[in-house]
Short mmCIF file of C-alpha atoms in Angstrom, two decimals:
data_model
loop_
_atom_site.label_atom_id
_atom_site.label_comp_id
_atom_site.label_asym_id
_atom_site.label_seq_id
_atom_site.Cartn_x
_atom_site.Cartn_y
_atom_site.Cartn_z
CA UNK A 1 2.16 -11.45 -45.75
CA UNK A 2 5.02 -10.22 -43.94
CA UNK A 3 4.51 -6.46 -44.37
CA UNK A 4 0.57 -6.98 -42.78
CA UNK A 5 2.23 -8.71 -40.10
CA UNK A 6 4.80 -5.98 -39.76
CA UNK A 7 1.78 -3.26 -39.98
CA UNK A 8 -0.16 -4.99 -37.28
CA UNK A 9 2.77 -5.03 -34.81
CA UNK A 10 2.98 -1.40 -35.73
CA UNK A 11 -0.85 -0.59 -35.13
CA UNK A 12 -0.21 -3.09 -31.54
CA UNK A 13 2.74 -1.16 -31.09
CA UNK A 14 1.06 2.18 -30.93
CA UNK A 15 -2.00 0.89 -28.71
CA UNK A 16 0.58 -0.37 -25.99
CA UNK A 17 2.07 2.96 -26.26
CA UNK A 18 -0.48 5.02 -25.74
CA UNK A 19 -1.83 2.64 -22.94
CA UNK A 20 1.59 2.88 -20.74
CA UNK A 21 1.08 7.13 -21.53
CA UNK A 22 -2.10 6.97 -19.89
CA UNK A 23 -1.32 4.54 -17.19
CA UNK A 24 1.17 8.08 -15.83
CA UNK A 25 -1.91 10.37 -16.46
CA UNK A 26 -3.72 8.46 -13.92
CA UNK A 27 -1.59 9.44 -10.95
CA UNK A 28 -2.23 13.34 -11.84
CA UNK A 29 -6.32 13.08 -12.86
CA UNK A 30 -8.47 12.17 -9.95
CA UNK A 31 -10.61 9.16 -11.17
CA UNK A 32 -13.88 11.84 -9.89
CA UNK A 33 -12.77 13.47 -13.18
CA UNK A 34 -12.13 10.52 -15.49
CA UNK A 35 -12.48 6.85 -13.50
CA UNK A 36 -11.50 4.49 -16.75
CA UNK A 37 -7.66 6.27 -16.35
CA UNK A 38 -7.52 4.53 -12.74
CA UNK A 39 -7.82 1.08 -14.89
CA UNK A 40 -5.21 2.25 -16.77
CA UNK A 41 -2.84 2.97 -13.97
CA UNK A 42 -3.82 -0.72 -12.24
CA UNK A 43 -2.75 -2.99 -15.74
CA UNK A 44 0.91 -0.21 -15.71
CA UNK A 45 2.95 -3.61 -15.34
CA UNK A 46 1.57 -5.16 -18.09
CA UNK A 47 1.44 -2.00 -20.27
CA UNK A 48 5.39 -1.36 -19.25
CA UNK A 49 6.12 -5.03 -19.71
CA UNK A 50 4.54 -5.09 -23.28
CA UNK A 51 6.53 -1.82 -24.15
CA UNK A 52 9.43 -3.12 -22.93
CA UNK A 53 9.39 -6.23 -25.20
CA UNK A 54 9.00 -4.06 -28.10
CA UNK A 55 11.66 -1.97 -27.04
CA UNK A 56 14.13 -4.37 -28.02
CA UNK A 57 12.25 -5.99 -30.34
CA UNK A 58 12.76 -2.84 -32.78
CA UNK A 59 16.02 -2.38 -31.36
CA UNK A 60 16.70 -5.91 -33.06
CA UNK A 61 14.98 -4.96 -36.20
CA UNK A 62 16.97 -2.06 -36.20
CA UNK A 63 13.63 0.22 -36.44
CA UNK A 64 13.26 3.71 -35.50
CA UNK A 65 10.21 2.85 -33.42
CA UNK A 66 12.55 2.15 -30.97
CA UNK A 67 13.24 5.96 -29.80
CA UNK A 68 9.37 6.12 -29.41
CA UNK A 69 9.53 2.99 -26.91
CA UNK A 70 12.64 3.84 -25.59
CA UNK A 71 10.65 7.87 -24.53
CA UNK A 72 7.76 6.91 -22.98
CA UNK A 73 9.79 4.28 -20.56
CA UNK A 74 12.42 6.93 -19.95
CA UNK A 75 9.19 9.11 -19.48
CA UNK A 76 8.04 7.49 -16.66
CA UNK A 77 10.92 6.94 -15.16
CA UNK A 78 9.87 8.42 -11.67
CA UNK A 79 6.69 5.95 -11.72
CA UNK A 80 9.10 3.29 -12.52
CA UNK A 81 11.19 3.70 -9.25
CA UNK A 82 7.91 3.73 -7.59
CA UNK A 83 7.55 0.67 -8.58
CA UNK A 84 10.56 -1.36 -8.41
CA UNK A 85 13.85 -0.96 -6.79
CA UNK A 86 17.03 -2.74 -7.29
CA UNK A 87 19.34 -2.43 -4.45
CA UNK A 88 23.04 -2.47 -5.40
CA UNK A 89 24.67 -2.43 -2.10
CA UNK A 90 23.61 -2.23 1.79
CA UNK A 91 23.28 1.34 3.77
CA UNK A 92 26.16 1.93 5.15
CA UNK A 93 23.68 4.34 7.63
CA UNK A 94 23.78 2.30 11.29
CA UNK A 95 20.91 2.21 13.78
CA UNK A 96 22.13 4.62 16.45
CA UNK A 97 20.35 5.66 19.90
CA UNK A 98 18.39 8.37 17.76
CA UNK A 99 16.89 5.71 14.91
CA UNK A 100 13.82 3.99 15.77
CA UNK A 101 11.87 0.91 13.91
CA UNK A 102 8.53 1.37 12.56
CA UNK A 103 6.44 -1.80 11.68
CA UNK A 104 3.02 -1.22 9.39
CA UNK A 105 0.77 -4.45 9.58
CA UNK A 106 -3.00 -5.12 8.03
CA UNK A 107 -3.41 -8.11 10.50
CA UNK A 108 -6.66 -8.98 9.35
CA UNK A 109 -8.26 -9.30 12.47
CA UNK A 110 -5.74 -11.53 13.83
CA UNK A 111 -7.69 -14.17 11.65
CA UNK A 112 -10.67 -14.49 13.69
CA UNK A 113 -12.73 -15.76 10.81
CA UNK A 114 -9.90 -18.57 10.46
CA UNK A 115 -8.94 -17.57 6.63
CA UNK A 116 -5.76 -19.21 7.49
CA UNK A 117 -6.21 -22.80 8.08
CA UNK A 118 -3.61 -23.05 10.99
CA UNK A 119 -4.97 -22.66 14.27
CA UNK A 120 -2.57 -20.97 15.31
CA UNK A 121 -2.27 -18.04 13.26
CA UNK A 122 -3.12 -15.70 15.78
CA UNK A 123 -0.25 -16.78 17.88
CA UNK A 124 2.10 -16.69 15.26
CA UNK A 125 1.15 -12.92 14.17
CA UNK A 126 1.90 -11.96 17.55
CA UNK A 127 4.98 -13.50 17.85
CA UNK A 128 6.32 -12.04 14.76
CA UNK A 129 5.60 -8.47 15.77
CA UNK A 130 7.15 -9.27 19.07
CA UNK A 131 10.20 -10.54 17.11
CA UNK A 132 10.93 -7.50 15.45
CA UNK A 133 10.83 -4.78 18.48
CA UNK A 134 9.97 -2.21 16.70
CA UNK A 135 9.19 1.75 18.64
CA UNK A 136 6.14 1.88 16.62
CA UNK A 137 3.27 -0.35 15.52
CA UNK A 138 0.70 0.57 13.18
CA UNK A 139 -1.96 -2.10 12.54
CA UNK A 140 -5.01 -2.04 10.21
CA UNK A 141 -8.33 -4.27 10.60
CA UNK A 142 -7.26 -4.89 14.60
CA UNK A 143 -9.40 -6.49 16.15
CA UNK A 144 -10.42 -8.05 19.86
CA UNK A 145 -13.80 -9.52 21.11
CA UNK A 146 -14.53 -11.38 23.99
CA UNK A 147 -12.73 -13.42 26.38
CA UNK A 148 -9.71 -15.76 25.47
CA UNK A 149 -7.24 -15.85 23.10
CA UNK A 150 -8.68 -12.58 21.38
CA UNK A 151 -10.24 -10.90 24.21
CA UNK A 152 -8.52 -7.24 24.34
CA UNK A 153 -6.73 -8.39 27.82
CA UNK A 154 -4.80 -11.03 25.79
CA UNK A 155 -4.04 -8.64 22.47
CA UNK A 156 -3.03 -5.00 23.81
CA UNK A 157 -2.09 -6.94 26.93
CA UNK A 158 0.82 -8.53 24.86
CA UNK A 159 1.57 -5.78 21.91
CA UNK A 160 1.11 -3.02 24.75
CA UNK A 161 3.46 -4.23 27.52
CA UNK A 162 5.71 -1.34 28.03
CA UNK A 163 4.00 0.78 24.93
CA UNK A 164 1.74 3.37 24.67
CA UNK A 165 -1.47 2.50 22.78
CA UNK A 166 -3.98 4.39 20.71
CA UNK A 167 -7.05 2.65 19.63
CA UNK A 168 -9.77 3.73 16.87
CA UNK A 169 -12.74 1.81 15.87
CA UNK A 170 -14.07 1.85 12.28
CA UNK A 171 -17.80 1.36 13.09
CA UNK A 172 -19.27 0.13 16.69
CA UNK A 173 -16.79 -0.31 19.78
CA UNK A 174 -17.55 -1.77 23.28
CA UNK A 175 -15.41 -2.79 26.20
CA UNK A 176 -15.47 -6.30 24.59
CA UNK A 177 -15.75 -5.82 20.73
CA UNK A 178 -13.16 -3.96 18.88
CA UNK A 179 -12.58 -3.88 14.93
CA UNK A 180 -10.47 -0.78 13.63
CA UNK A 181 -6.86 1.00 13.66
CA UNK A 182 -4.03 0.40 16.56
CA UNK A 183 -1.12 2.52 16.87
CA UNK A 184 1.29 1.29 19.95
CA UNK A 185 4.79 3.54 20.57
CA UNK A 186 7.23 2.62 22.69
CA UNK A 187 8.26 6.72 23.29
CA UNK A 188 5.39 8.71 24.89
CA UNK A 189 2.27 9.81 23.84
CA UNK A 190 1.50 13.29 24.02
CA UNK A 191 -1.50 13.74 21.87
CA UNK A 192 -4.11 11.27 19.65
CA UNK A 193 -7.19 12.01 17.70
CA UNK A 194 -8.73 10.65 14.10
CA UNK A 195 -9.44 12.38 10.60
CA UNK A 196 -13.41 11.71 9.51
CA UNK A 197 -13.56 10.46 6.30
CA UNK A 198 -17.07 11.33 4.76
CA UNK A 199 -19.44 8.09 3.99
CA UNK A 200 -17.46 5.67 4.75
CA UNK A 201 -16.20 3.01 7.70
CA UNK A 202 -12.65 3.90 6.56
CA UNK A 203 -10.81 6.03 8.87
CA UNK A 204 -7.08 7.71 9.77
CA UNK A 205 -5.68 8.51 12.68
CA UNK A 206 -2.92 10.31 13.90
CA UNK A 207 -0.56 9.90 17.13
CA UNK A 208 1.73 12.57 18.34
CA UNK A 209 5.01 10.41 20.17
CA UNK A 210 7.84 12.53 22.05
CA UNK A 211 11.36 11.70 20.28
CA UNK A 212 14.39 13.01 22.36
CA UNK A 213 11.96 16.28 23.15
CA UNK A 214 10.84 16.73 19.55
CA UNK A 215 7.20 15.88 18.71
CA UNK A 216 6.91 13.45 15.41
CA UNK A 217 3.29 12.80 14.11
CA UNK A 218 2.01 9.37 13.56
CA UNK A 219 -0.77 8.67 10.90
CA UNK A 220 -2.06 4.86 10.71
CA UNK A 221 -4.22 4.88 7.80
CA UNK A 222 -6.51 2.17 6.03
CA UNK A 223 -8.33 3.82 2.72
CA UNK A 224 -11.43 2.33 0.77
CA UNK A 225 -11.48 -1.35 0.55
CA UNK A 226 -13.22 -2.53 -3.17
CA UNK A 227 -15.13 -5.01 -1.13
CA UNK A 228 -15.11 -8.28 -2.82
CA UNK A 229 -17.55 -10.71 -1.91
CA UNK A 230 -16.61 -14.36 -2.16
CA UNK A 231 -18.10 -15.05 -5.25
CA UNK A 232 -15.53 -12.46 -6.45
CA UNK A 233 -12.64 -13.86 -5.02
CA UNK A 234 -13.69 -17.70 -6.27
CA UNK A 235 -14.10 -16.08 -10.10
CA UNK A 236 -10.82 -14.52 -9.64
CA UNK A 237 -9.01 -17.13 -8.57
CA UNK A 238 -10.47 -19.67 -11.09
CA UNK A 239 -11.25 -17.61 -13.95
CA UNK A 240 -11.39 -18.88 -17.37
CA UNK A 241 -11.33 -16.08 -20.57
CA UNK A 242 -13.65 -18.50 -22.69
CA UNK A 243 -16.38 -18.47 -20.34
CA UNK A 244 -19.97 -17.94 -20.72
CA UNK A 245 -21.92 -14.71 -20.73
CA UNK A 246 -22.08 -14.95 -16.70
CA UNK A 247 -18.58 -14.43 -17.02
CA UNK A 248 -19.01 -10.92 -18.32
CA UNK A 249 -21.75 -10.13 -15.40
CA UNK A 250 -19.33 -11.11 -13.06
CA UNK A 251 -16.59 -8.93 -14.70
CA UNK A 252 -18.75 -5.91 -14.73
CA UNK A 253 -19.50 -6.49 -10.99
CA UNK A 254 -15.95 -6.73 -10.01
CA UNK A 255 -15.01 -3.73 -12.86
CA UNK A 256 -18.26 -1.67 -10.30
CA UNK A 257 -16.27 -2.03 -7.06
CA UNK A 258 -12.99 -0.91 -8.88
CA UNK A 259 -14.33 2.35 -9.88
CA UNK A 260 -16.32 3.14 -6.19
CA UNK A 261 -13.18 2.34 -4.52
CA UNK A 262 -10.92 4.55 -6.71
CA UNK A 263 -13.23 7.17 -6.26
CA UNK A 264 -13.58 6.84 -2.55
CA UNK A 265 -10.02 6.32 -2.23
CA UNK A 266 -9.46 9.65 -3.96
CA UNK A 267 -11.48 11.90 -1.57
CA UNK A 268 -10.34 10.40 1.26
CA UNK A 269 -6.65 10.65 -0.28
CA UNK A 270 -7.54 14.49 -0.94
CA UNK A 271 -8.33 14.88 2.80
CA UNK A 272 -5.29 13.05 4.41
CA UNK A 273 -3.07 15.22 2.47
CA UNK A 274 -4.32 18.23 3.70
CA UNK A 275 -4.47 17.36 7.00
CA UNK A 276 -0.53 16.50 6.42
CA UNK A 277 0.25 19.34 4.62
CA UNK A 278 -0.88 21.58 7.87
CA UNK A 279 1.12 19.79 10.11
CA UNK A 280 3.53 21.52 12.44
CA UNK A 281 5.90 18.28 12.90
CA UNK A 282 7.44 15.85 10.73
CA UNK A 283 5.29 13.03 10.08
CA UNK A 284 5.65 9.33 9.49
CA UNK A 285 2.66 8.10 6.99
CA UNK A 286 2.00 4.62 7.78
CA UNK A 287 -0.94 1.78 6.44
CA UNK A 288 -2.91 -0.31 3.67
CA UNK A 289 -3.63 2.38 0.79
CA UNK A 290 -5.59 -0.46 -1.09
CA UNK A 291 -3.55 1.01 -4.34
CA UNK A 292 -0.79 0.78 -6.18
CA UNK A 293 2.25 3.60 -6.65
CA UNK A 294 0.85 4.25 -9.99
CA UNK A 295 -2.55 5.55 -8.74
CA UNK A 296 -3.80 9.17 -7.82
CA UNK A 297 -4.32 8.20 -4.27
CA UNK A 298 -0.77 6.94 -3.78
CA UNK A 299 0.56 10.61 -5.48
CA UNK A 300 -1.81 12.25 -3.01
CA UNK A 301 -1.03 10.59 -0.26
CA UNK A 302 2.65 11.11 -0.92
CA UNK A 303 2.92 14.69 -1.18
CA UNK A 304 5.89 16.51 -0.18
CA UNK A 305 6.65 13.20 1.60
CA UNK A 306 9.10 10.53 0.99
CA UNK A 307 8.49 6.52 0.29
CA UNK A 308 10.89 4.20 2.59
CA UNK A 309 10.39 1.78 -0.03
CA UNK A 310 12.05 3.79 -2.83
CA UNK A 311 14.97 4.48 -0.66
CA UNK A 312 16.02 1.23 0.55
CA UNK A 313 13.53 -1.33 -0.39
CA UNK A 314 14.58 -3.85 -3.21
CA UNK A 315 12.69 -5.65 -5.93
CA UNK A 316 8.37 -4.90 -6.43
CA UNK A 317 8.06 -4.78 -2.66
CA UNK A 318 4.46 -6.66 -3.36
CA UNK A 319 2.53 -6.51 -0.09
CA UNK A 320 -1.12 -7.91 -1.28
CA UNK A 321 -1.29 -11.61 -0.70
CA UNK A 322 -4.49 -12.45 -1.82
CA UNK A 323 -6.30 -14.00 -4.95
CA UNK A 324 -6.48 -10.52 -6.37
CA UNK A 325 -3.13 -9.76 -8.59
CA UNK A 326 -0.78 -8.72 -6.35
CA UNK A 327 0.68 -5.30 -5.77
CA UNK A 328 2.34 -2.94 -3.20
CA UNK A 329 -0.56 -1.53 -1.10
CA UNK A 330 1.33 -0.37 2.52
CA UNK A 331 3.24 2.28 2.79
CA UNK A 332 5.71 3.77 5.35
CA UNK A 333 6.49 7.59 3.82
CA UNK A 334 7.91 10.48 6.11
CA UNK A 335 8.83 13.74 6.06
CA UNK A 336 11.53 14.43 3.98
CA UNK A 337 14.00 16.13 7.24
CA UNK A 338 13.46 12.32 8.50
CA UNK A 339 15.83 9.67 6.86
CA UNK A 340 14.70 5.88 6.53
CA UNK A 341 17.08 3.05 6.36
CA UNK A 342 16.11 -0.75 5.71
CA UNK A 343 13.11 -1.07 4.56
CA UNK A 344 11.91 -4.55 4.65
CA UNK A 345 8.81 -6.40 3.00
CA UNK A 346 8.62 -9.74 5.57
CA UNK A 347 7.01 -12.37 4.01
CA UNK A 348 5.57 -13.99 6.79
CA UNK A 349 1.76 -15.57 4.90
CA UNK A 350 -0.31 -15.06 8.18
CA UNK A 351 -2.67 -12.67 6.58
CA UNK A 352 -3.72 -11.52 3.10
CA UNK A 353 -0.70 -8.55 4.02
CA UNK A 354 2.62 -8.76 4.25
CA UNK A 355 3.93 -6.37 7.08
CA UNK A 356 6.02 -3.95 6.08
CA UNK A 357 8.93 -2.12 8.12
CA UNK A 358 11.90 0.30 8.02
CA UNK A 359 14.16 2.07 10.70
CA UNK A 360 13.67 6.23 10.98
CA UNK A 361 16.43 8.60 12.06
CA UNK A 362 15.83 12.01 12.48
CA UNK A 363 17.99 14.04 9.21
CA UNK A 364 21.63 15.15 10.07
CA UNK A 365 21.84 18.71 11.01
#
């Protein structure tokens, strides 16, 4: 009895394996190619967790599948920082006339729908970003209509006092109706426009901001979305594994958006990066990806760039606050002749995001 047990730990073994090896090939094969590998790359926690266990699990049985454990962790050992991030010690780099704070923020339309019970949410986002006076703002799903509290007098009025603003609808605009991207710098603006992202709402835009007579390029980005409806989010969130055959409908459904977002997110990854790439100025890459680091659109996206997080973030750095498992999803990356210090994941619960921010300094010379 013991030796079948032993050969089906073996045969488990092996599948988790080959499961984490695949979750890395998804951040080099574009799910166009080959979608299931992006479903790979979304369960790498649980894949790295599982290997991980058996990692010392032979290690205690003395086994030799431990060197095959212990090689495809050390393998991946670039996603891995991607990923997490334990901080030993504090920068000893100091925030000098030069540095300037950049704060990325999916408000979710400032709650408008009231997802948030407390009526006050709006409020409360605003004070926060107020709190943290940071040179540069990039917000995803901002949004203004009407008169009152979120009439676009009220909003810009009160993140724009003293800033520069650049504003980009995803869909219809009007003088009263707003729903898209917001950039705000407290330097000047010497140049704005956005990237067109084929069949989609989605769009990026970029903001050129004078820094001590240098130009620095500003993209605010917010990629594909998978679009739950509500009836996704209640399964989610109250989802039972010995359900009925509905169950399995509603699986496929969700399993549907997955793979049209990963695609989507891909091309529109594909295009961003270019766009970068041509660049005459360093860059600072800011927004809600919708993926994780160990995805082809986050690899894309990050290109010749570096992640804030991985320099001086700490822990998963989880961003995503809603019913959906939660992962990193906003990014601040920059060139790599800019330097970032502090990074900081605020866990403030006024939206289904948790802002992210970091100070940049231009590299030492």
């Amino acid at each position: 009895m013991k030796k079948v047990i032993y050969h089906i730990l073996v045969y488990i073994h092996w599948f988790f394996l080959g499961s984490l090896g695949l979750s890395y090939l998804s951040v080099l094969v574009s799910p166009e190619v080959c979608w299931p590998l992006a479903f790979f790359g979304l369960a790498y926690p649980v894949f790295l967790a599982i290997n991980l266990v058996f990692l010392f699990f032979w290690a205690f049985r003395r086994k030799l599948l431990f060197f095959s454990s212990f090689i495809i962790i050390l393998a991946g050992w670039n996603y891995h920082q991607s990923f997490f991030r334990i901080s030993f010690r504090e920068s000893t780099v100091t925030q000098d006339k030069t540095g300037i704070k950049v704060l990325s923020y999916n408000v979710r339309m400032f709650n408008y729908y009231s997802w948030e019970e407390s009526p006050q949410t709006m409020e409360e986002i605003l004070r926060f970003i107020l709190s943290q006076n940071a040179g540069v703002l990039c917000f995803q799903e901002f949004y203004y209509a009407g008169n009152g509290d979120f009439s676009r007098q009220n909003i810009t009025g009160t993140l724009g006092k003293d800033r520069y603003v650049h504003l980009a609808p995803e869909g219809k605009r009007s003088e009263y109706l707003y729903a898209g991207l917001a950039t705000f710098s407290s330097l000047p603006i010497v140049n704005q426009a956005s990237i067109v992202l084929p069949n989609t709402r989605n769009i990026c835009i970029y903001t050129d901001i004078l820094w001590d007579g240098d130009t620095v390029r500003i993209y605010n980005n917010h990629l594909q979305s998978i679009n739950l409806k509500k009836s996704n989010r209640r399964f989610i969130k109250n989802f039972d594994p010995l359900g009925d055959d509905e169950n399995l409908e509603k699986l496929k459904d969700i399993s549907f958006r997955l793979k049209h977002a990963f695609i989507e997110r891909a091309k529109q990854a594909r295009i961003i990066s270019e766009h970068i790439r041509k660049c005459p100025y360093p860059v600072i890459v800011c927004g809600d990806f919708n993926d994780i680091p160990i995805s082809y659109t986050y690899f894309q996206m990050k290109k010749g760039l570096t992640d804030a997080f991985t320099g001086s973030g700490e822990g998963f750095g989880n961003t995503y606050r809603g019913n959906f498992p939660s992962y990193r999803i906003d990014y601040i990356l920059h060139s790599k002749d800019l330097q970032s210090v502090r990074f900081h994941r605020h866990r403030v619960p006024l939206s289904d995001h948790y802002p992210v921010s970091c100070i940049i300094h231009k590299a030492d010379e």
